[in-house]
Amino acid sequence: MRPPSFSYQRLSSVAEAVQMLSSTDNAKVLAGGHSLIPALNQRLSQPGTIIDIGRLNELNGVSVTGSSKLMIGALTPHAVVAASNNVRRYCSALATACGQVGDPQVRNWGTLGGNLAHADPASDPPTVVLAAGGKLHTMGPNGERMIDAADFFQGLFTTALQPDEILTAVEIPIVADRKSAYAKLAHPASRYAVVGVAVFLNTENGSCTNASVAVGGATAKPTRSAAAEQALVGTALEDAALDAAAAALTNEIQGDAVGDIYAPSEYRAAMAGAMLKKAVRAAMV
Amino acid sequence: MTTRIFGSGIKRREDPRLITGQTRYTDDFQLPGMVYMVVVRSPHAHARITSIDISAAKASPGVVAVFTGQDVPLPGVPCAWLVPGSDLKTPAHPVLAKDTVRYVGDGVAIVIATNRYLAQDAADLVQVSYDVLPAVVNPEDATKDGAPLVHDDVPNNIAFRWVASSGDEGVDNAFNEAAASGVVVQERIVQQRLLPTAMEPRSAVAQWDQFAEELTVYSTSQNPHIARFILSALTGVPEHKLRVIAPEVGGGFGSKIPVYPDEALTAWASMKLGVPVKWTETRSENYQVTIHGRDHIEYVEMAATNEGKITGIRGKVYAGMGAYLSTAAPGIPTILHGLMYSGAYTIPNIRCESIGVMTNTAPVDAYRGAGRPEATFLVERLVDRLAAKLNMDPVELRRKNLIPPFENGHNVAIGLTYDSGNYEGALNKLLSIVDYDGFRREQAAARQQGRLLGIGVTTYSEICGLGPSQVAGAVGFQGGLWESAIVRVSPAGKVQAMIGASPHGQGEETTFAQIISDELGFPVEDIEIVHGDTDRTPMGWGSYGSRTTPVSGAALVLAARKVKEKARAMAAHLLEASVDDIDYADGKFMVRGSPDKFKTIQDATLMATLAWNLPAGMDPGMEASQFYDPPNFAYPFGAHAAIVEIDPETGTVALQRYVAVDDCGPQINPMIVEGQIHGGIVQGVGQALCEGVVYDENGQLLTGTMMDYAMPRADMFPTFELDSTVTPSPHHPIGVKGIGETGTIASTPTIYNAVMDALRPLGIEQIEMPLTAPRVWKAIQDARAKGGA
Ligand SMILES: Cc1cc2nc3c(=O)[nH]c(=O)nc-3n(C[C@H](O)[C@H](O)[C@H](O)COP(=O)(O)OP(=O)(O)OC[C@H]3O[C@@H](n4cnc5c(N)ncnc54)[C@H](O)[C@@H]3O)c2cc1C
């Protein structure tokens, strides 16, 4: 593997990193390196300067603010997210998704923020953050911003993040009695999601009162499915309701589903439905 | 009583250094003044080079030199398996393309710089203009009139056409009769292309010593003596001035048998520039240019009576060769494939026609099993098809047709003489481990609930331990297939055993030490197996075709026995006894009847080495060398079974059990045997379930990285259930056969047939490999649309 030459900087605070990023041409932030370094090695990415933020401890860790927000630092590795009791308690879908990212090495090095900033359409965490109604906190030369996940993911490897901004944290709202799950069909080579579905559900007396469904992997960016959500709300989440919701989801994304040499679009669309059923069942146990 | 280290599962002595990184692979060598080579490769599958501009590359920082095909005077890389009677064409394989590139990855220039990064920077600046030509990638389509020609001098892209037949008339009659009053089953099988994916990519370091006029090449080779032979021919450096060292080699699976343009270019560059040169491929290059395996399109059929007696098998195989004929390529789909159509069965009429086809793709050559996995797959596939058609149990059908047990030679209709076999013995053992009848009951119940549960059973025999040199000559292999060994005991009783074969992960440093320890009584710690260096080892033809233990191991045993006889004579002399009165046990030579009067082999060695008092006619020293040319191939065999369950909703195949009973004769080290079988099964399952090279119609490699090409992973597998039977080879001095490839040979059809068994209720008969979830799902959808259960 032969990356092109670049200069390398390691900085000691977010403010310094932002300052450096905005004042340097063709600079890129390095977090866990598990997307950036492969791109460098294949010379798909040729930044002049690499700004290593990997050791900024201020961006690493999970906390609960009051009882309404789960805050996850951008540099928190997938493995730490997956193992966090707070994440498992308030957003178990995210723990599941991060626990299924790649292999142990990827999970120990790769970070949640790097994953979201990279916005690979086959990534797992973006789907969950979108379905959860998450918000992304950023820091740039003009200060902090907070971006709704629904606005953040814009397309293939494209986000609302400005080139001189750093993603600092992910905020997940804590909703009382909300259950969640993530179900994934992994690509046999990359282990990225061929399809991943995240569901967040509330029920009262056995009936679904609120549903949020997002699908990833199948489409160019993670996508909420209004049709699937409608099909679930008001039902007892019984088999027939799940079949209907699955069909609705498949139907809704059919036109946008991507196909490749491994899985044709038809398969991805169908599997979105299958994963939806699996996710709902997992959420309700 | 004699204790034997032979047969004990001692740990692999090579592992501590391998798993702690305390060893050196080719790319680890750093020589003073060394520079780095990068090959500029074609992005097109087929194109004419209209111009190459190297000026920007030459001016790039750190660049030492840039050369194109016009600058490099080396002759082309030879093909070394010239299969006779096949009208073989051997199109030129230049080390760098001069006017035409023929596959994505074909080399067009080399850039040498002071480090590999600067070399890559400069390589990116080499400007090559191409006129793109139409490409052809499918070996069957490539033979059709009007298909683009890969080489102008190979009409219809047909490099060879080879036929093996037990007698065409008999074959035709068998099929005619079966068509009239029995059964014929047919299948079109696509043996997809595979990537060998050795963990260590290829690498070469060349050092030209201009004063001694000697060339040293460190190379990731499975056969350094062959590499020397070919590199000598290419560079003009005579063999006695050329040393090839294969240091630690991280797997090969056949991909490190050939000599490629890259190693020759590295050697040439060092000679040209007078400094050491290193070249190491990236994984992407490994996937583009290191040989691929398989790539057959086969039309095969089997004839049988209504009672299930197989009467004939025949096949027509389009075997993709890629853009150039690699070192052993023509021998794989012919000799190592067509001659194995009998499998483990009595089949009176056999015919194989193999057509070697050039395409605009990476060269194809031997990949683990090389020809036999393809043969075993089609035989086992047809047997299962036949069982389905006759509505017979596939195991019963096999049993009906297995060759009965034999200990010393059995002739099959296609002309081979299998050495020994007891196929039914292995099958019976397998079935009792699996509880076959119990499974069938479980399956019937599961089917009632709509579950897709299936079993596949394979009985196989394979050919390995290549092979008698006379046969090698008769089948056009441009080399011998013997091995040699030197066993040298130093004065203080330490043993160095030099072998010409070149283990690269298989564990012979352990098993061969066990062999010597068993023969001579030296402890394993006192025995060093020296290999992988043409200056330190006697000539040998290398490690492939599961031949190291059957052939090199035999040379070693016989050399050790010579040492033993010399030590016995020496001991007798020291004990003032007659040689005939000396007994041997555990490294001690004793006077018969008075076991307290003895000399150890160390005593005998020391006295023979000091040579103060030798028996009349004995030369000093304790050393022996032995050449060994095997009288026949070795034929390991066995029976494998797999149980799978398919998730109808996603098409995912889950492997629930894998049971293997293999027979490689007596096992020197059962743990190492199991390790070989484990790895082999995994690779074979990889072919069945996930691996497959994809080129698009323009010859672009779409599975160019490990993110796209699916290697099998540990979490796909249950714990393997292994057992064995022991049927010695009658012709080997210690009865052993090869075990390096059986897992790969048997597991692909086992899994495939298990999946088809699971899908039987839906009426699905065939899905192209690999059996990925989307493909299985699609087959289920289609079957349901057609009204299957
Ligand atoms: C073998 C393998 C398998 C994988 N499998 C999966 C999988 O199954 N599912 C999955 O979801 N992912 C998978 N990944 C991707 C993995 O999750 C990566 O870790 C992740 O995509 C990137 O995180 P990182 O910290 O390594 O980021 P880096 O590689 O360091 O950076 C990635 C990109 O994001 C930018 N960036 C990083 N951090 C920030 C930040 N805080 N602010 C602004 N920009 C930033 C970088 O500049 C760069 O452009 C896999 C990766 C590999 C190598």
Short mmCIF file of N, CA and C in Angstrom, two decimals, chain B residues 649-734:
data_model
loop_
_atom_site.label_atom_id
_atom_site.label_comp_id
_atom_site.label_asym_id
_atom_site.label_seq_id
_atom_site.Cartn_x
_atom_site.Cartn_y
_atom_site.Cartn_z
N GLU B 649 -36.28 -16.58 3.55
CA GLU B 649 -36.60 -15.17 3.43
C GLU B 649 -35.43 -14.36 2.85
N THR B 650 -34.20 -14.75 3.18
CA THR B 650 -33.04 -13.99 2.70
C THR B 650 -32.17 -14.78 1.72
N GLY B 651 -32.34 -16.08 1.66
CA GLY B 651 -31.49 -16.90 0.80
C GLY B 651 -30.15 -17.26 1.43
N THR B 652 -29.97 -16.91 2.67
CA THR B 652 -28.69 -17.18 3.33
C THR B 652 -28.53 -18.66 3.63
N VAL B 653 -27.36 -19.19 3.30
CA VAL B 653 -27.05 -20.60 3.58
C VAL B 653 -26.25 -20.66 4.88
N ALA B 654 -26.77 -21.39 5.85
CA ALA B 654 -26.02 -21.57 7.10
C ALA B 654 -25.48 -22.99 7.14
N LEU B 655 -24.19 -23.09 7.38
CA LEU B 655 -23.55 -24.40 7.45
C LEU B 655 -23.67 -24.90 8.88
N GLN B 656 -24.42 -25.99 9.05
CA GLN B 656 -24.66 -26.46 10.42
C GLN B 656 -23.64 -27.49 10.87
N ARG B 657 -23.32 -28.42 9.97
CA ARG B 657 -22.31 -29.43 10.35
C ARG B 657 -21.41 -29.68 9.15
N TYR B 658 -20.16 -29.95 9.41
CA TYR B 658 -19.27 -30.42 8.35
C TYR B 658 -18.47 -31.59 8.90
N VAL B 659 -18.63 -32.72 8.25
CA VAL B 659 -17.96 -33.94 8.72
C VAL B 659 -17.06 -34.44 7.60
N ALA B 660 -15.82 -34.76 7.93
CA ALA B 660 -14.89 -35.24 6.90
C ALA B 660 -14.13 -36.46 7.41
N VAL B 661 -14.12 -37.48 6.58
CA VAL B 661 -13.28 -38.65 6.86
C VAL B 661 -12.30 -38.74 5.70
N ASP B 662 -11.04 -38.51 5.98
CA ASP B 662 -10.03 -38.52 4.93
C ASP B 662 -9.01 -39.61 5.19
N ASP B 663 -8.44 -40.12 4.11
CA ASP B 663 -7.43 -41.16 4.22
C ASP B 663 -6.20 -40.74 3.43
N CYS B 664 -5.16 -40.39 4.16
CA CYS B 664 -3.90 -40.05 3.50
C CYS B 664 -2.82 -41.04 3.91
N GLY B 665 -3.26 -42.26 4.24
CA GLY B 665 -2.30 -43.25 4.73
C GLY B 665 -1.94 -42.92 6.17
N PRO B 666 -0.81 -43.45 6.65
CA PRO B 666 -0.41 -43.17 8.03
C PRO B 666 -0.14 -41.68 8.20
N GLN B 667 -0.54 -41.12 9.32
CA GLN B 667 -0.38 -39.69 9.53
C GLN B 667 0.86 -39.41 10.38
N ILE B 668 1.76 -38.65 9.82
CA ILE B 668 3.00 -38.33 10.54
C ILE B 668 2.67 -37.46 11.74
N ASN B 669 1.77 -36.49 11.52
CA ASN B 669 1.37 -35.60 12.60
C ASN B 669 -0.11 -35.27 12.43
N PRO B 670 -0.96 -35.94 13.19
CA PRO B 670 -2.40 -35.79 12.99
C PRO B 670 -2.88 -34.35 13.15
N MET B 671 -2.22 -33.59 14.01
CA MET B 671 -2.66 -32.20 14.17
C MET B 671 -2.43 -31.41 12.89
N ILE B 672 -1.29 -31.65 12.27
CA ILE B 672 -0.99 -30.94 11.02
C ILE B 672 -1.91 -31.43 9.90
N VAL B 673 -2.18 -32.71 9.89
CA VAL B 673 -3.14 -33.24 8.90
C VAL B 673 -4.48 -32.52 9.06
N GLU B 674 -4.93 -32.41 10.30
CA GLU B 674 -6.22 -31.74 10.52
C GLU B 674 -6.16 -30.28 10.08
N GLY B 675 -5.04 -29.65 10.36
CA GLY B 675 -4.90 -28.24 9.95
C GLY B 675 -5.02 -28.09 8.44
N GLN B 676 -4.38 -29.00 7.72
CA GLN B 676 -4.46 -28.95 6.26
C GLN B 676 -5.90 -29.16 5.80
N ILE B 677 -6.60 -30.09 6.44
CA ILE B 677 -7.98 -30.36 6.03
C ILE B 677 -8.87 -29.16 6.37
N HIS B 678 -8.67 -28.59 7.55
CA HIS B 678 -9.46 -27.40 7.92
C HIS B 678 -9.33 -26.31 6.85
N GLY B 679 -8.07 -25.97 6.55
CA GLY B 679 -7.85 -24.89 5.57
C GLY B 679 -8.43 -25.24 4.22
N GLY B 680 -8.28 -26.50 3.84
CA GLY B 680 -8.79 -26.94 2.55
C GLY B 680 -10.30 -26.84 2.48
N ILE B 681 -10.96 -27.27 3.54
CA ILE B 681 -12.43 -27.20 3.56
C ILE B 681 -12.87 -25.75 3.43
N VAL B 682 -12.21 -24.90 4.18
CA VAL B 682 -12.61 -23.49 4.17
C VAL B 682 -12.49 -22.91 2.75
N GLN B 683 -11.40 -23.24 2.08
CA GLN B 683 -11.24 -22.70 0.72
C GLN B 683 -12.27 -23.29 -0.24
N GLY B 684 -12.57 -24.55 -0.08
CA GLY B 684 -13.57 -25.17 -0.95
C GLY B 684 -14.96 -24.61 -0.70
N VAL B 685 -15.28 -24.38 0.58
CA VAL B 685 -16.58 -23.79 0.91
C VAL B 685 -16.63 -22.36 0.37
N GLY B 686 -15.48 -21.70 0.40
CA GLY B 686 -15.41 -20.35 -0.17
C GLY B 686 -15.88 -20.37 -1.62
N GLN B 687 -15.42 -21.36 -2.39
CA GLN B 687 -15.87 -21.43 -3.78
C GLN B 687 -17.37 -21.68 -3.85
N ALA B 688 -17.86 -22.58 -3.01
CA ALA B 688 -19.28 -22.93 -3.08
C ALA B 688 -20.17 -21.75 -2.70
N LEU B 689 -19.77 -21.01 -1.68
CA LEU B 689 -20.71 -20.04 -1.10
C LEU B 689 -20.41 -18.58 -1.38
N CYS B 690 -19.16 -18.20 -1.52
CA CYS B 690 -18.96 -16.74 -1.59
C CYS B 690 -17.92 -16.23 -2.58
N GLU B 691 -16.92 -17.00 -2.94
CA GLU B 691 -15.87 -16.44 -3.78
C GLU B 691 -16.24 -16.46 -5.25
N GLY B 692 -15.74 -15.50 -5.98
CA GLY B 692 -15.97 -15.49 -7.42
C GLY B 692 -15.45 -14.20 -8.01
N VAL B 693 -14.57 -14.36 -9.00
CA VAL B 693 -14.04 -13.19 -9.69
C VAL B 693 -15.08 -12.71 -10.68
N VAL B 694 -15.27 -11.41 -10.73
CA VAL B 694 -16.17 -10.85 -11.74
C VAL B 694 -15.41 -9.85 -12.59
N TYR B 695 -15.38 -10.12 -13.88
CA TYR B 695 -14.94 -9.13 -14.86
C TYR B 695 -16.18 -8.61 -15.58
N ASP B 696 -16.20 -7.33 -15.91
CA ASP B 696 -17.31 -6.89 -16.74
C ASP B 696 -17.00 -7.23 -18.21
N GLU B 697 -17.92 -6.91 -19.11
CA GLU B 697 -17.74 -7.37 -20.49
C GLU B 697 -16.56 -6.67 -21.17
N ASN B 698 -16.09 -5.57 -20.56
CA ASN B 698 -14.91 -4.91 -21.12
C ASN B 698 -13.61 -5.41 -20.50
N GLY B 699 -13.73 -6.40 -19.64
CA GLY B 699 -12.51 -6.94 -19.02
C GLY B 699 -12.04 -6.15 -17.82
N GLN B 700 -12.89 -5.30 -17.26
CA GLN B 700 -12.53 -4.61 -16.02
C GLN B 700 -12.80 -5.54 -14.85
N LEU B 701 -11.84 -5.62 -13.96
CA LEU B 701 -11.98 -6.49 -12.79
C LEU B 701 -12.85 -5.79 -11.74
N LEU B 702 -14.03 -6.34 -11.50
CA LEU B 702 -14.95 -5.69 -10.55
C LEU B 702 -14.74 -6.17 -9.13
N THR B 703 -14.07 -7.29 -8.98
CA THR B 703 -13.78 -7.80 -7.63
C THR B 703 -12.30 -7.60 -7.35
N GLY B 704 -11.89 -6.35 -7.39
CA GLY B 704 -10.46 -6.05 -7.32
C GLY B 704 -9.92 -5.83 -5.92
N THR B 705 -10.78 -5.86 -4.91
CA THR B 705 -10.29 -5.68 -3.54
C THR B 705 -11.00 -6.68 -2.63
N MET B 706 -10.51 -6.77 -1.42
CA MET B 706 -11.14 -7.68 -0.46
C MET B 706 -12.46 -7.13 0.06
N MET B 707 -12.80 -5.90 -0.31
CA MET B 707 -14.12 -5.38 0.05
C MET B 707 -15.18 -5.92 -0.92
N ASP B 708 -14.73 -6.43 -2.07
CA ASP B 708 -15.68 -6.93 -3.07
C ASP B 708 -15.59 -8.44 -3.25
N TYR B 709 -14.37 -8.97 -3.13
CA TYR B 709 -14.17 -10.40 -3.32
C TYR B 709 -14.31 -11.06 -1.95
N ALA B 710 -15.29 -11.93 -1.83
CA ALA B 710 -15.63 -12.44 -0.50
C ALA B 710 -14.83 -13.69 -0.15
N MET B 711 -13.85 -13.51 0.70
CA MET B 711 -13.13 -14.65 1.25
C MET B 711 -13.99 -15.29 2.34
N PRO B 712 -13.87 -16.60 2.50
CA PRO B 712 -14.60 -17.22 3.61
C PRO B 712 -14.08 -16.70 4.95
N ARG B 713 -14.98 -16.61 5.93
CA ARG B 713 -14.60 -16.11 7.26
C ARG B 713 -14.88 -17.18 8.31
N ALA B 714 -14.16 -17.05 9.40
CA ALA B 714 -14.29 -18.04 10.47
C ALA B 714 -15.73 -18.19 10.95
N ASP B 715 -16.47 -17.08 10.97
CA ASP B 715 -17.82 -17.17 11.55
C ASP B 715 -18.83 -17.85 10.63
N MET B 716 -18.38 -18.27 9.42
CA MET B 716 -19.27 -19.05 8.55
C MET B 716 -19.27 -20.54 8.92
N PHE B 717 -18.35 -20.93 9.80
CA PHE B 717 -18.12 -22.36 9.96
C PHE B 717 -18.46 -22.88 11.34
N PRO B 718 -19.05 -24.09 11.36
CA PRO B 718 -19.20 -24.79 12.64
C PRO B 718 -17.85 -25.44 12.97
N THR B 719 -17.76 -26.07 14.10
CA THR B 719 -16.56 -26.85 14.41
C THR B 719 -16.55 -28.06 13.47
N PHE B 720 -15.46 -28.25 12.77
CA PHE B 720 -15.41 -29.38 11.84
C PHE B 720 -15.31 -30.68 12.64
N GLU B 721 -15.98 -31.70 12.14
CA GLU B 721 -15.90 -33.02 12.77
C GLU B 721 -15.05 -33.90 11.85
N LEU B 722 -13.82 -34.17 12.26
CA LEU B 722 -12.90 -34.89 11.39
C LEU B 722 -12.59 -36.28 11.92
N ASP B 723 -12.46 -37.19 10.99
CA ASP B 723 -11.97 -38.52 11.35
C ASP B 723 -11.19 -39.05 10.15
N SER B 724 -10.63 -40.23 10.32
CA SER B 724 -9.81 -40.72 9.22
C SER B 724 -9.83 -42.24 9.17
N THR B 725 -9.45 -42.75 8.03
CA THR B 725 -9.11 -44.17 7.91
C THR B 725 -7.67 -44.21 7.44
N VAL B 726 -7.03 -45.35 7.55
CA VAL B 726 -5.60 -45.43 7.20
C VAL B 726 -5.37 -46.55 6.20
N THR B 727 -5.13 -46.18 4.97
CA THR B 727 -4.83 -47.14 3.91
C THR B 727 -3.48 -46.74 3.31
N PRO B 728 -2.41 -47.43 3.66
CA PRO B 728 -1.09 -46.98 3.20
C PRO B 728 -0.95 -47.03 1.69
N SER B 729 -0.12 -46.14 1.18
CA SER B 729 0.25 -46.23 -0.23
C SER B 729 1.23 -47.38 -0.37
N PRO B 730 0.98 -48.28 -1.30
CA PRO B 730 1.86 -49.45 -1.41
C PRO B 730 3.26 -49.10 -1.90
N HIS B 731 3.40 -47.95 -2.56
CA HIS B 731 4.70 -47.69 -3.19
C HIS B 731 5.56 -46.71 -2.43
N HIS B 732 5.06 -46.14 -1.36
CA HIS B 732 5.83 -45.14 -0.63
C HIS B 732 6.57 -45.81 0.53
N PRO B 733 7.82 -45.42 0.79
CA PRO B 733 8.57 -46.12 1.83
C PRO B 733 7.91 -46.08 3.21
N ILE B 734 7.15 -45.05 3.52
CA ILE B 734 6.42 -45.09 4.79
C ILE B 734 4.91 -44.98 4.58
#
